[in-house]
mmCIF file of C-alpha atoms and ligand atoms in Angstrom:
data_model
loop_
_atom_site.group_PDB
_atom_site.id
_atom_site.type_symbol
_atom_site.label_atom_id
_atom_site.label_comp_id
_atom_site.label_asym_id
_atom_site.label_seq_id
_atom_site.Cartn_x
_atom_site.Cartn_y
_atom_site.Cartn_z
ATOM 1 C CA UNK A 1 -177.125 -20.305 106.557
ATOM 2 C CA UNK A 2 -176.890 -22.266 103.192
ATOM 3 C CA UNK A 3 -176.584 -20.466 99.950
ATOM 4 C CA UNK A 4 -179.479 -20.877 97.162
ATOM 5 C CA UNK A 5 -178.442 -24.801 95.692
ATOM 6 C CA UNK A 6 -175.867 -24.993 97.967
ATOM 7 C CA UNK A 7 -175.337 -28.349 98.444
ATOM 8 C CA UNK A 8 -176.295 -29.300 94.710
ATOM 9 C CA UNK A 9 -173.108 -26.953 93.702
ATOM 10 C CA UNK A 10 -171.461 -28.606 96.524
ATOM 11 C CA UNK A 11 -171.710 -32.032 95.121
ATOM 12 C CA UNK A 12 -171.345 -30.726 91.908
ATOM 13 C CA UNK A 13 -167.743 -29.322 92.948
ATOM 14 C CA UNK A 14 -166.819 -32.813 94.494
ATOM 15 C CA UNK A 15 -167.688 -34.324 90.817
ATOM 16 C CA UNK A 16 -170.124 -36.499 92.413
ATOM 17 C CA UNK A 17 -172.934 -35.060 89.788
ATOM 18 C CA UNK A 18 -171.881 -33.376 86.724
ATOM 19 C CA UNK A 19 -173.825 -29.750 85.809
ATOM 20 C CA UNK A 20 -176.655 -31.367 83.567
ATOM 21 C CA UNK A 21 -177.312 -33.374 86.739
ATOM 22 C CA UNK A 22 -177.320 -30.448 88.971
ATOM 23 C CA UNK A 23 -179.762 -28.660 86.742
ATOM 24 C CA UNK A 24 -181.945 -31.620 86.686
ATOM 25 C CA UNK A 25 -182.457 -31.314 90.500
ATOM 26 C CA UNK A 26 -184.045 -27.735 89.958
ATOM 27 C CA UNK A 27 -186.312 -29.259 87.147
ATOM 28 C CA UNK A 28 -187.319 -31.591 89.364
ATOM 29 C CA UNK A 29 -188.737 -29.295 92.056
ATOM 30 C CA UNK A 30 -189.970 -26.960 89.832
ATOM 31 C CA UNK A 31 -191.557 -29.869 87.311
ATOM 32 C CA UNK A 32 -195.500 -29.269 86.852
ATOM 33 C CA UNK A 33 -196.670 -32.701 85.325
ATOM 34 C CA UNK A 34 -195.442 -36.031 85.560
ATOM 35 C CA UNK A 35 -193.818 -35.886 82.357
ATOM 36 C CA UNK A 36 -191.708 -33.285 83.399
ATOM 37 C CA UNK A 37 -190.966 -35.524 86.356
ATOM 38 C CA UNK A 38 -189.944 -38.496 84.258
ATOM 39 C CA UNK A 39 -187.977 -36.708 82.113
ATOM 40 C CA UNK A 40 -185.863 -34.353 84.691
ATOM 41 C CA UNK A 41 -185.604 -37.997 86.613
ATOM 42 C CA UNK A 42 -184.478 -39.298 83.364
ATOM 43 C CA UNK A 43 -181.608 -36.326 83.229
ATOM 44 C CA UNK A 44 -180.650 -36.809 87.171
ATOM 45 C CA UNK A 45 -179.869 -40.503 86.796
ATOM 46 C CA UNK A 46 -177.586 -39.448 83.931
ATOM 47 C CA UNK A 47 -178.781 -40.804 81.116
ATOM 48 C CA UNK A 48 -178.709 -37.290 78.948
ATOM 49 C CA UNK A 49 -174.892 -36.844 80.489
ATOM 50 C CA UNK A 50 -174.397 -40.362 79.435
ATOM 51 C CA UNK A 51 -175.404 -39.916 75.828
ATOM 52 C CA UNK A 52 -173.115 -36.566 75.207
ATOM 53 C CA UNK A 53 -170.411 -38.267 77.102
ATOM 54 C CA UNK A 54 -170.615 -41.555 74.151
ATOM 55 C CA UNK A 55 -170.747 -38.141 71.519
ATOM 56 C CA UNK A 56 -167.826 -36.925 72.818
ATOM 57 C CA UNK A 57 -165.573 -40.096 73.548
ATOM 58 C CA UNK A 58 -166.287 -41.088 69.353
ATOM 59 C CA UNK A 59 -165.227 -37.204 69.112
ATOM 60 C CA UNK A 60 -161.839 -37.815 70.873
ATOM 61 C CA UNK A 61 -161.508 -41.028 69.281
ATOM 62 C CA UNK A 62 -161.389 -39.235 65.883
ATOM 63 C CA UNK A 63 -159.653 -36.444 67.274
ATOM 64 C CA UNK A 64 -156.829 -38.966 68.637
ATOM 65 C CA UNK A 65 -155.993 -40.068 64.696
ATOM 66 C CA UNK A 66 -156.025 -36.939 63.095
ATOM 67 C CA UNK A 67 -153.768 -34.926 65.852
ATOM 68 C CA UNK A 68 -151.489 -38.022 65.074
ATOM 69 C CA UNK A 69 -151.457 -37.148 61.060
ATOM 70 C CA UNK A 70 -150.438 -33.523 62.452
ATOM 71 C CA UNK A 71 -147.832 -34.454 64.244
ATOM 72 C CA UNK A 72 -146.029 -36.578 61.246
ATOM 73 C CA UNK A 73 -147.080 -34.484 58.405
ATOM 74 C CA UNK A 74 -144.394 -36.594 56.096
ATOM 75 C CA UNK A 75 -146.671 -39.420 56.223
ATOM 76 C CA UNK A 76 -149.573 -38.585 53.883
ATOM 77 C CA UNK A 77 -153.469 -38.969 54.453
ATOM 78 C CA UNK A 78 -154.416 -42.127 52.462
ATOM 79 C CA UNK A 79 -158.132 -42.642 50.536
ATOM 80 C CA UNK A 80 -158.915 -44.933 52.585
ATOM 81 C CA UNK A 81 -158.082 -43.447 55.680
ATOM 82 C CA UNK A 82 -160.048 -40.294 54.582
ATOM 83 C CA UNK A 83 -163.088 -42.537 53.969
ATOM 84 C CA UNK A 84 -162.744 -43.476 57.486
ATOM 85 C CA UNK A 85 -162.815 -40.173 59.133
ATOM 86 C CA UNK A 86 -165.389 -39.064 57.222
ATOM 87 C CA UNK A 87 -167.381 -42.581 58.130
ATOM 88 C CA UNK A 88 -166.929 -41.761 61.846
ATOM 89 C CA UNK A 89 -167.579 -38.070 61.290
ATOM 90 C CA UNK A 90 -171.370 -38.914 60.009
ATOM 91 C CA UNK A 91 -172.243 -41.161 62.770
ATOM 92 C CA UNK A 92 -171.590 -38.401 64.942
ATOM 93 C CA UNK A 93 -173.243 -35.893 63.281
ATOM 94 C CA UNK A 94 -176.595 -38.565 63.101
ATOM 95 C CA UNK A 95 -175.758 -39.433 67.005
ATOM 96 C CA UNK A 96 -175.722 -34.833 67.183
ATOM 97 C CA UNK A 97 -179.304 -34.752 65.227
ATOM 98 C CA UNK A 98 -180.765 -37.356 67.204
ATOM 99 C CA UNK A 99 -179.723 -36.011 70.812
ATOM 100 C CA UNK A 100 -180.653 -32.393 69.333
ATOM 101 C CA UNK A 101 -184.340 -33.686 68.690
ATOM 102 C CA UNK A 102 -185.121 -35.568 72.149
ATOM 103 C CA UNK A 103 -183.667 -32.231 73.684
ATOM 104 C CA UNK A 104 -186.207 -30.275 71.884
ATOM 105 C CA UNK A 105 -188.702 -32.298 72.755
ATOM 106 C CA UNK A 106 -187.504 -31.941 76.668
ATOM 107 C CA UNK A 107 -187.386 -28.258 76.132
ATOM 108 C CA UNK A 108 -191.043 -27.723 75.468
ATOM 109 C CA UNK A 109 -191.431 -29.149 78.696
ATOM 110 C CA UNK A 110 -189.394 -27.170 80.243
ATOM 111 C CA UNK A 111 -190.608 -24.276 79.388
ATOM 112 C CA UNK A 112 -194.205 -24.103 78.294
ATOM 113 C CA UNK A 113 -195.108 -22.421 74.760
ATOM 114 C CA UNK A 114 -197.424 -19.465 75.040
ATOM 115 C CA UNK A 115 -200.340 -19.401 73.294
ATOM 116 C CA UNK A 116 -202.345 -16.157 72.781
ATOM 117 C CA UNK A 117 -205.926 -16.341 72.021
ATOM 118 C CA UNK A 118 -207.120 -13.512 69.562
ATOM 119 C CA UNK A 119 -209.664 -12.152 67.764
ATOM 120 C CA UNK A 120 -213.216 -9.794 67.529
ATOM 121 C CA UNK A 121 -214.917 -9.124 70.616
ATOM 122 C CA UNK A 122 -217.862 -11.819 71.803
ATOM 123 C CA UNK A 123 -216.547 -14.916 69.426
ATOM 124 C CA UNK A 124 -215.752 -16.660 72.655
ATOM 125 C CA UNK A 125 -211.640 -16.248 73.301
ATOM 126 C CA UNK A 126 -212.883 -16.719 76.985
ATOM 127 C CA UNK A 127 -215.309 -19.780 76.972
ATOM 128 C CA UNK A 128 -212.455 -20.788 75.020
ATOM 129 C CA UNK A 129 -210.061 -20.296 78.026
ATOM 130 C CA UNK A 130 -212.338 -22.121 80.445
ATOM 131 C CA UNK A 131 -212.868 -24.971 78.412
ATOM 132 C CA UNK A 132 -209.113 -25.930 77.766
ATOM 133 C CA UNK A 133 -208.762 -24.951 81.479
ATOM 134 C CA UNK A 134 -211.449 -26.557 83.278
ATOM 135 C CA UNK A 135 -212.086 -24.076 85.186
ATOM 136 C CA UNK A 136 -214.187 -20.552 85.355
ATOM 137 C CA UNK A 137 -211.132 -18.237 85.338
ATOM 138 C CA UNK A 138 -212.099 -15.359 82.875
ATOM 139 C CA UNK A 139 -215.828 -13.724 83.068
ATOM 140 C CA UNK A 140 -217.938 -14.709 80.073
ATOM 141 C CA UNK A 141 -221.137 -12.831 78.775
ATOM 142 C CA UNK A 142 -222.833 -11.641 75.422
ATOM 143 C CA UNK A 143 -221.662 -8.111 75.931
ATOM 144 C CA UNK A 144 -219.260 -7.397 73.592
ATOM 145 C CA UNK A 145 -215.805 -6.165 75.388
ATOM 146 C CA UNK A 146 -216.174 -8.245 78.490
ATOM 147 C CA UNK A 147 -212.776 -9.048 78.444
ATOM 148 C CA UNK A 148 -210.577 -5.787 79.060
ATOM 149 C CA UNK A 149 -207.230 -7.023 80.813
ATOM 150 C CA UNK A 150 -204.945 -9.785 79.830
ATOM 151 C CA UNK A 151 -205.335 -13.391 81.294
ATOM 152 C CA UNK A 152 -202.953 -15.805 81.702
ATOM 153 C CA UNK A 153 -203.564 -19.553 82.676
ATOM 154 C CA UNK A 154 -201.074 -22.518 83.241
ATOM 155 C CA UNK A 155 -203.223 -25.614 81.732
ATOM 156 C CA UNK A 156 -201.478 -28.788 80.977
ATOM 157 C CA UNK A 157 -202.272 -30.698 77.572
ATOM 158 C CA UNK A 158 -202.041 -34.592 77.985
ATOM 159 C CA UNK A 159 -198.817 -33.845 80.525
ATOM 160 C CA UNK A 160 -197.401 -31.153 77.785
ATOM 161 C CA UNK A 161 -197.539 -27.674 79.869
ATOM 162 C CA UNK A 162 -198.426 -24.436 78.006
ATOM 163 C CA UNK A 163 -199.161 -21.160 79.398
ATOM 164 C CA UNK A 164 -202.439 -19.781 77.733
ATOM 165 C CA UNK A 165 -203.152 -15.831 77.092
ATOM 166 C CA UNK A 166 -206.717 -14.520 76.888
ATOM 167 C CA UNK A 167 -206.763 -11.672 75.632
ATOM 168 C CA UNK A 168 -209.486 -7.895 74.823
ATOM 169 C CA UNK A 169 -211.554 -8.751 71.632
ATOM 170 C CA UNK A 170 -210.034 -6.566 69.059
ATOM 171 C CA UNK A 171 -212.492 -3.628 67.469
ATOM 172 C CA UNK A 172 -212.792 0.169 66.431
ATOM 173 C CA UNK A 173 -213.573 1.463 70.253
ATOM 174 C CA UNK A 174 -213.716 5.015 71.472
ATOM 175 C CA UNK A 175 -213.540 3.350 75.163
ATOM 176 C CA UNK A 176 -210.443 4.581 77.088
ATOM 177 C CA UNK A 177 -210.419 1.165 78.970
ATOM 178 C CA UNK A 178 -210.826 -0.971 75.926
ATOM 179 C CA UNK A 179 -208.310 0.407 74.385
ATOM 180 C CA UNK A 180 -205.718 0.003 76.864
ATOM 181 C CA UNK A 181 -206.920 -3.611 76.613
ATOM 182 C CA UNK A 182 -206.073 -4.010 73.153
ATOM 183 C CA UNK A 183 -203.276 -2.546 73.116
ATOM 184 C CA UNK A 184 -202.052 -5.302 75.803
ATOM 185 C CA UNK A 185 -203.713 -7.300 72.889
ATOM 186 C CA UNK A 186 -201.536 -6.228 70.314
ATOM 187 C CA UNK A 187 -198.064 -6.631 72.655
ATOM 188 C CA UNK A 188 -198.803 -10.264 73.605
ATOM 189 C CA UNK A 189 -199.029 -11.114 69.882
ATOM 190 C CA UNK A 190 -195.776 -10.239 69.743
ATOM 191 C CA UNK A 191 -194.582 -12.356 72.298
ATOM 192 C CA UNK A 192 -196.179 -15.478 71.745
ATOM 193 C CA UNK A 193 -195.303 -18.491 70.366
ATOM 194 C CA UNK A 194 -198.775 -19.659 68.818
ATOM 195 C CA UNK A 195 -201.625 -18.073 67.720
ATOM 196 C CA UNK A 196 -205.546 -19.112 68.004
ATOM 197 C CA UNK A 197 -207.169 -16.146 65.859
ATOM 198 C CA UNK A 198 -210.965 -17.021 66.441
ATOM 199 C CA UNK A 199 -213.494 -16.453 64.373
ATOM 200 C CA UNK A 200 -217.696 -16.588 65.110
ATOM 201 C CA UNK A 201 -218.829 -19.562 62.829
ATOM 202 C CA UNK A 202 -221.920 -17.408 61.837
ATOM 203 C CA UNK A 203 -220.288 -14.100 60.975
ATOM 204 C CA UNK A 204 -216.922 -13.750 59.166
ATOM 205 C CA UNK A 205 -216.440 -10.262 58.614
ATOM 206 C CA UNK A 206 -213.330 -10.794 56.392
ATOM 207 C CA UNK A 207 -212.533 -7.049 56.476
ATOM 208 C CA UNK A 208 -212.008 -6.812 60.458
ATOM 209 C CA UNK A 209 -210.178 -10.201 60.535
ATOM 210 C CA UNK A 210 -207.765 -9.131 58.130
ATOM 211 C CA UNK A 211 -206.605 -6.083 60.411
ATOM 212 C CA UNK A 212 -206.066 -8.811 63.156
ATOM 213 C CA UNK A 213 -203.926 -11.148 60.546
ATOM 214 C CA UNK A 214 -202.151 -7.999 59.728
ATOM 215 C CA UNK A 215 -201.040 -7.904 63.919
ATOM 216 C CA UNK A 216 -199.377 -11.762 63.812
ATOM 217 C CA UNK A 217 -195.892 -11.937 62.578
ATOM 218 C CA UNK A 218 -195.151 -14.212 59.971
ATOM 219 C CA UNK A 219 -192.981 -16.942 61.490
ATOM 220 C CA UNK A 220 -195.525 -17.561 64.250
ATOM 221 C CA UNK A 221 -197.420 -20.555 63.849
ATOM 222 C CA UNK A 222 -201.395 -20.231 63.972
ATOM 223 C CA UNK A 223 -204.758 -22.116 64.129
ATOM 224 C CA UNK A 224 -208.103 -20.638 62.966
ATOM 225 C CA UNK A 225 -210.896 -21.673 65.298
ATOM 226 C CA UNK A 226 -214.435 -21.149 63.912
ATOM 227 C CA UNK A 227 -216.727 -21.333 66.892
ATOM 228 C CA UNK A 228 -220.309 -21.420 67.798
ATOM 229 C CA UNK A 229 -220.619 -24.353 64.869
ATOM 230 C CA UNK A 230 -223.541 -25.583 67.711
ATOM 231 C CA UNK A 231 -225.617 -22.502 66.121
ATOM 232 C CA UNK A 232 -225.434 -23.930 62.438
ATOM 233 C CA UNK A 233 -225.618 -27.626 63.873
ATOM 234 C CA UNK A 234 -222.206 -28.624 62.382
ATOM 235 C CA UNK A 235 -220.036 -31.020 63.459
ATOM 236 C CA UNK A 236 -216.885 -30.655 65.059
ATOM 237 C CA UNK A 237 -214.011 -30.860 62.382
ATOM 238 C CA UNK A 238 -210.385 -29.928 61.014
ATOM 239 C CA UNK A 239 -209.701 -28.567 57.675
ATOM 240 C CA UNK A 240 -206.655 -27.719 56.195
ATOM 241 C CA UNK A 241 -206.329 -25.489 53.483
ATOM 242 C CA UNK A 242 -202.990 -23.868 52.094
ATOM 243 C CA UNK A 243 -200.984 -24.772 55.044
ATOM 244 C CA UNK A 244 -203.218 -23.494 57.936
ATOM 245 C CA UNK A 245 -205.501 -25.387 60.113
ATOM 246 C CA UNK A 246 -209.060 -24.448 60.639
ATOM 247 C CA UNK A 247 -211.297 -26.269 63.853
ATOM 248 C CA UNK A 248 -214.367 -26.040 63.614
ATOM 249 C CA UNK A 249 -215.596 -26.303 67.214
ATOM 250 C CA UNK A 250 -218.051 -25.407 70.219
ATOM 251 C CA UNK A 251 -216.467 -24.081 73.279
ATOM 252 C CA UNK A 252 -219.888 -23.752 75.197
ATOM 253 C CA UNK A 253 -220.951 -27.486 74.158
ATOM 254 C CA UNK A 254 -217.345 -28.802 74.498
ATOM 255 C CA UNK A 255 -217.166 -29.918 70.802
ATOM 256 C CA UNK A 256 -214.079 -30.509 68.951
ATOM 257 C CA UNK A 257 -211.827 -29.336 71.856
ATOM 258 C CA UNK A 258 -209.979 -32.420 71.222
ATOM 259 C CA UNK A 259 -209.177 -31.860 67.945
ATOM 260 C CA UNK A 260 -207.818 -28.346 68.993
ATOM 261 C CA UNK A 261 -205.675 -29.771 71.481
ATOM 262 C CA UNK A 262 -204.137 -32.032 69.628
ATOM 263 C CA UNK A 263 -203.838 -29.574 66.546
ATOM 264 C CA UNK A 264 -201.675 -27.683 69.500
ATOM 265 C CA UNK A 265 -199.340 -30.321 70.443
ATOM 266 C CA UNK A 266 -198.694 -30.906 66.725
ATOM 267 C CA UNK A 267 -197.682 -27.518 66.190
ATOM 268 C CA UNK A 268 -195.469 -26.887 68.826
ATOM 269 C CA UNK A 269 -193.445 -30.171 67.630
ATOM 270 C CA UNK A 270 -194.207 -32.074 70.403
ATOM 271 C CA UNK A 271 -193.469 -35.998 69.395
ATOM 272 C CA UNK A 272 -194.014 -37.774 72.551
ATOM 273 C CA UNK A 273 -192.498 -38.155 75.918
ATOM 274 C CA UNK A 274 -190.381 -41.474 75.232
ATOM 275 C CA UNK A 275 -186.720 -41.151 75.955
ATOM 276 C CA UNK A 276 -186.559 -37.421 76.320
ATOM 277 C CA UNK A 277 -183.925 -35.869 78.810
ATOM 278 C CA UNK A 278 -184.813 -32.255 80.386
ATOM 279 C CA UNK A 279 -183.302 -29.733 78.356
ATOM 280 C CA UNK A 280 -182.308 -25.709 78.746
ATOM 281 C CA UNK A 281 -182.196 -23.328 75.971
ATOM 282 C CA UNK A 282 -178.399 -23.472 77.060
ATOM 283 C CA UNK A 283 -178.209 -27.075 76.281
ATOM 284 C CA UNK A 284 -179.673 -26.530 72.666
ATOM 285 C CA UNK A 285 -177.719 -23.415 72.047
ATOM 286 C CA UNK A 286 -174.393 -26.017 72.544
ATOM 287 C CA UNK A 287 -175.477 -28.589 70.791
ATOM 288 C CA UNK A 288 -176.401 -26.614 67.828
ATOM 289 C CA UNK A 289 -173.114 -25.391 67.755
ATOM 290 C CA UNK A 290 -171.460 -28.764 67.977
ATOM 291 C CA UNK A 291 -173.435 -29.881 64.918
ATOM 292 C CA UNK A 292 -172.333 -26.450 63.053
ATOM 293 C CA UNK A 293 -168.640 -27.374 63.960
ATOM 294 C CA UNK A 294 -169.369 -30.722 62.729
ATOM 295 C CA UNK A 295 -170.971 -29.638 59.647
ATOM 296 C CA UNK A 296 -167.908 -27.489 58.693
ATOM 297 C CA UNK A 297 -165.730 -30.066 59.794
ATOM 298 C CA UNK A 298 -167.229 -32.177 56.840
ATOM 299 C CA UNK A 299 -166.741 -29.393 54.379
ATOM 300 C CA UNK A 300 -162.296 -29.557 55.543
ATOM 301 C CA UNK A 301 -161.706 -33.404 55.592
ATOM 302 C CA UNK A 302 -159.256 -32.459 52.913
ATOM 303 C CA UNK A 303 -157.368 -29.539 54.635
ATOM 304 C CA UNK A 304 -156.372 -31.559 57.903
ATOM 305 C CA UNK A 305 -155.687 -28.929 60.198
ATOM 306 C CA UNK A 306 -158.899 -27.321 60.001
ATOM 307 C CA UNK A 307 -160.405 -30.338 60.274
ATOM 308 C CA UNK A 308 -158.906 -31.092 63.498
ATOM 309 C CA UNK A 309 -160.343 -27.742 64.640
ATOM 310 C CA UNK A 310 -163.386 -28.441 64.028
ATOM 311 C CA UNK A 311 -163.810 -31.155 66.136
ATOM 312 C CA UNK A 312 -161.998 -29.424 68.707
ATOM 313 C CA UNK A 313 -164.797 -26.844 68.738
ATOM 314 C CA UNK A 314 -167.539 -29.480 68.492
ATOM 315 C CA UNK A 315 -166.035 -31.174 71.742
ATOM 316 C CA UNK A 316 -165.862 -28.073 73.605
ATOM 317 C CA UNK A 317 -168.985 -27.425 73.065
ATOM 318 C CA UNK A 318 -170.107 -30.619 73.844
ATOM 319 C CA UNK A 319 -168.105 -30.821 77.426
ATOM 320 C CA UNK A 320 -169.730 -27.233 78.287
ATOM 321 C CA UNK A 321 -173.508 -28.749 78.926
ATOM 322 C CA UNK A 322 -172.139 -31.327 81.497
ATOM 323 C CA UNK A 323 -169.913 -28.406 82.702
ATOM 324 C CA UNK A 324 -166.552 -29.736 81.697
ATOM 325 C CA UNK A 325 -165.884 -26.487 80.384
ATOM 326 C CA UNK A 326 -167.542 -23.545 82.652
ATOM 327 C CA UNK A 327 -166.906 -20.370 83.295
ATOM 328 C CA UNK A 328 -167.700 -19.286 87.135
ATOM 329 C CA UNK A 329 -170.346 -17.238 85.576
ATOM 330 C CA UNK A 330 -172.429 -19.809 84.486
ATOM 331 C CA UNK A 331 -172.382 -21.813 87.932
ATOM 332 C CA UNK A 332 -173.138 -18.768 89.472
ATOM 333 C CA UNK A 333 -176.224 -18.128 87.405
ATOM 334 C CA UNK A 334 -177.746 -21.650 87.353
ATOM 335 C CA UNK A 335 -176.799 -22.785 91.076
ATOM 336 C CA UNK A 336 -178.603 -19.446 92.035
ATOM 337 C CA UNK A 337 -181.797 -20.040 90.606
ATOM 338 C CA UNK A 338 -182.157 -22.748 93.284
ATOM 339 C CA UNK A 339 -184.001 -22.459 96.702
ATOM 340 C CA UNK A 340 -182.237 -21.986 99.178
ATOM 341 C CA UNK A 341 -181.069 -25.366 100.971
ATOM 342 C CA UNK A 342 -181.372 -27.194 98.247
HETATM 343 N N1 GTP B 401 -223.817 -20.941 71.154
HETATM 344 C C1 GTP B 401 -222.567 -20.732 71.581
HETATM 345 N N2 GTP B 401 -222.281 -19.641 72.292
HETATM 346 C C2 GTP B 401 -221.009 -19.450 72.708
HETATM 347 C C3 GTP B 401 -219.978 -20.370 72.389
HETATM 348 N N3 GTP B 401 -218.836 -19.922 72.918
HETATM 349 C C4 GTP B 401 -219.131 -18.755 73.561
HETATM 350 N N4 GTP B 401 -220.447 -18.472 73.439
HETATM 351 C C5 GTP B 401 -221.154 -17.305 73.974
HETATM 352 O O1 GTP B 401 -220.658 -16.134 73.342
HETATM 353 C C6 GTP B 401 -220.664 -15.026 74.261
HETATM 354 C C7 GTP B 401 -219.281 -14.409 74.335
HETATM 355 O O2 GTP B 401 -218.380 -15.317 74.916
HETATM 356 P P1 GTP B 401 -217.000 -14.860 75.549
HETATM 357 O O3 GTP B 401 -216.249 -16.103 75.856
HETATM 358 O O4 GTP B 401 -217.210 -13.893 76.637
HETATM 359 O O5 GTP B 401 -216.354 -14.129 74.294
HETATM 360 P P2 GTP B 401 -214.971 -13.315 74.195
HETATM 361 O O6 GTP B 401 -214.427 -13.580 72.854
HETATM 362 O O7 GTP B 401 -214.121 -13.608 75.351
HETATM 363 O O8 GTP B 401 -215.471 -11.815 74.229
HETATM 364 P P3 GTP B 401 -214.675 -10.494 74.693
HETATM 365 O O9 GTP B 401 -214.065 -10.777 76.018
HETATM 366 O O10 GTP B 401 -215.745 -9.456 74.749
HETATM 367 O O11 GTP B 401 -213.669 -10.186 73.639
HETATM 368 C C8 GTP B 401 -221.139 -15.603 75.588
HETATM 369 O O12 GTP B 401 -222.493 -15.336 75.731
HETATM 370 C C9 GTP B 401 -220.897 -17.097 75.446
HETATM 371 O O13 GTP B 401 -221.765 -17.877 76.225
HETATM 372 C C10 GTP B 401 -220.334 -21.529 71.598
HETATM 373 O O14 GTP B 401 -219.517 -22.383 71.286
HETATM 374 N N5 GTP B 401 -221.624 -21.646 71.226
HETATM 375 MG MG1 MG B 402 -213.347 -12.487 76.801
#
């Protein structure tokens, strides 16, 4: 019988693909819009290999002349030499950025960002669900507290996949069941990566709202969504005051759901599909340290030596996302999150 990715790690042995490659295959299958498709097709043919393989050759390149100033340390390093290195050292670093960002970019689709709907019971967290969704997944009424359980749906925004999180409106309750609610409320807060605190357009009880504020941690990012604007006759809207977003918006009338979708995407960093490889977190965790190795490196060009380690480090790190460098570990791990045959 064949292993899990058997035949993927097979080729990958026989260095007919390299370990980015292999990885690729497993975005493929499990890819969930054609984006995703595009871009872990972009990754199989090689083209993300191909750009940290050009990083890497300027790296040796650089690395080639400065080992040679080690070896004959009678010979001095000239200006103009220096200049050089340092000349070749910032085009890699700008080559680093530039890979970093399209990796990014491949990493939200990767993985999805969550996105937890909060706020006070009946302000329409669930219409809201539906809506983005297009489909009738949570129950919806005018009782207060219809929603007791968390609800997660996979929706896709213009190709972009996020994983959305309905959640128990948040109150003073004496209800056993309500409470366990929110307090399945409260721990998804904690684990998401956006926010949509909603708010009724016609009552804004500041006092409650500010407990709910007082839940969301700082660093995450979050969008106020005023809803029901139908029942004041507004019109659909975005205003931005002291850094945070507010839509104004009807998820029963499907107004303004546009602008919160794209209010989303802008958020999470998302810049657009165009020329971005399938990344892993493993992939950005090496690249950032590359570009901290380089960034040090720029700090030593006038102590050689630690210069030239530098740029060891940033190559090594570099040669570990095509799996140059890999530890059996790592193999083990990534060819065994494949299905089995594959
Ligand atoms: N007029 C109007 N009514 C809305 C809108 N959105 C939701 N509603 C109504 O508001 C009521 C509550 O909606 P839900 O989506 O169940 O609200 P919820 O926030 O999920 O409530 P809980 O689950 O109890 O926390 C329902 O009767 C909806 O039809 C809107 O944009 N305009
Ligand atoms: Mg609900």
């Amino acid at each position: 019988m064949a292993e899990p990715g058997e035949f993927t790690q097979r080729a990958f042995l026989n260095n007919k693909i390299d370990l980015v490659q292999a990885e690729a295959i497993a975005d493929l299958i499990d890819a969930t819009s054609a984006q995703a498709v595009r871009c872990a097709q972009r990754s199989l043919q090689g083209d993300f290999s191909a750009a940290i393989n050009k990083l890497v050759a300027e790296l040796i390149d650089l690395r080639m002349q400065i080992e040679a100033i080690l070896d004959f340390p009678e010979e001095a390093l000239e200006l103009a030499d220096a200049n050089r290195y340092m000349e070749k050292l910032a085009k890699a670093r700008t080559g680093l950025k530039h890979l970093f960002s399209l990796s990014q970019q491949g990493n939200i689709l990767r993985e999805g960002a969550h996105i937890v709907l909060v706020g006070l019971p009946n302000v329409g967290k669930s219409s809201l669900l539906n809506r983005l969704s297009g489909e009738d997944i949570a129950l919806v009424s005018e009782i207060a507290g219809t929603t007791r359980d968390v609800i997660r749906q996979a929706i896709n925004i213009h190709g972009v996949p996020l994983h959305i999180i309905d959640t128990a409106g948040l109150r003073d309750s004496q209800d056993i069941v309500e409470n366990m609610g929110m307090a399945r409320t409260k721990l998804a807060i904690q684990k998401a990566d956006m926010v949509l605190l909603m708010v009724d357009a016609q009552q804004q009880e500041r006092e409650m709202y500010q407990k709910i504020l007082d839940l969301i941690p700082e660093n995450i990012p979050k969008i106020f969504v005023i809803n029901k604007i139908d029942l004041l006759k507004q019109e659909a809207r975005v205003e931005v005051q002291n850094e945070n977003s507010y839509i104004y918006l009807s998820a029963k009338n499907d107004q303004g759901i546009e602008l919160l979708r794209n209010k989303i995407l802008q958020l999470i960093n998302w810049r657009g599909e165009e020329g971005v490889f399938m990344a892993r977190e493993r992939h950005l965790l090496a690249l950032q340290q590359a570009s901290q190795a380089l960034e040090r490196a720029a700090i030593e060009v006038g102590r050689i030596e630690f210069f030239a380690e530098e740029l060891r480090l940033a190559q090594e790190a570099l040669s570990k996302i095509t799996g140059k460098f890999s530890s059996d570990d790592l193999l083990g791990e990534i060819f065994s999150r494949f299905c089995i045959g594959k």
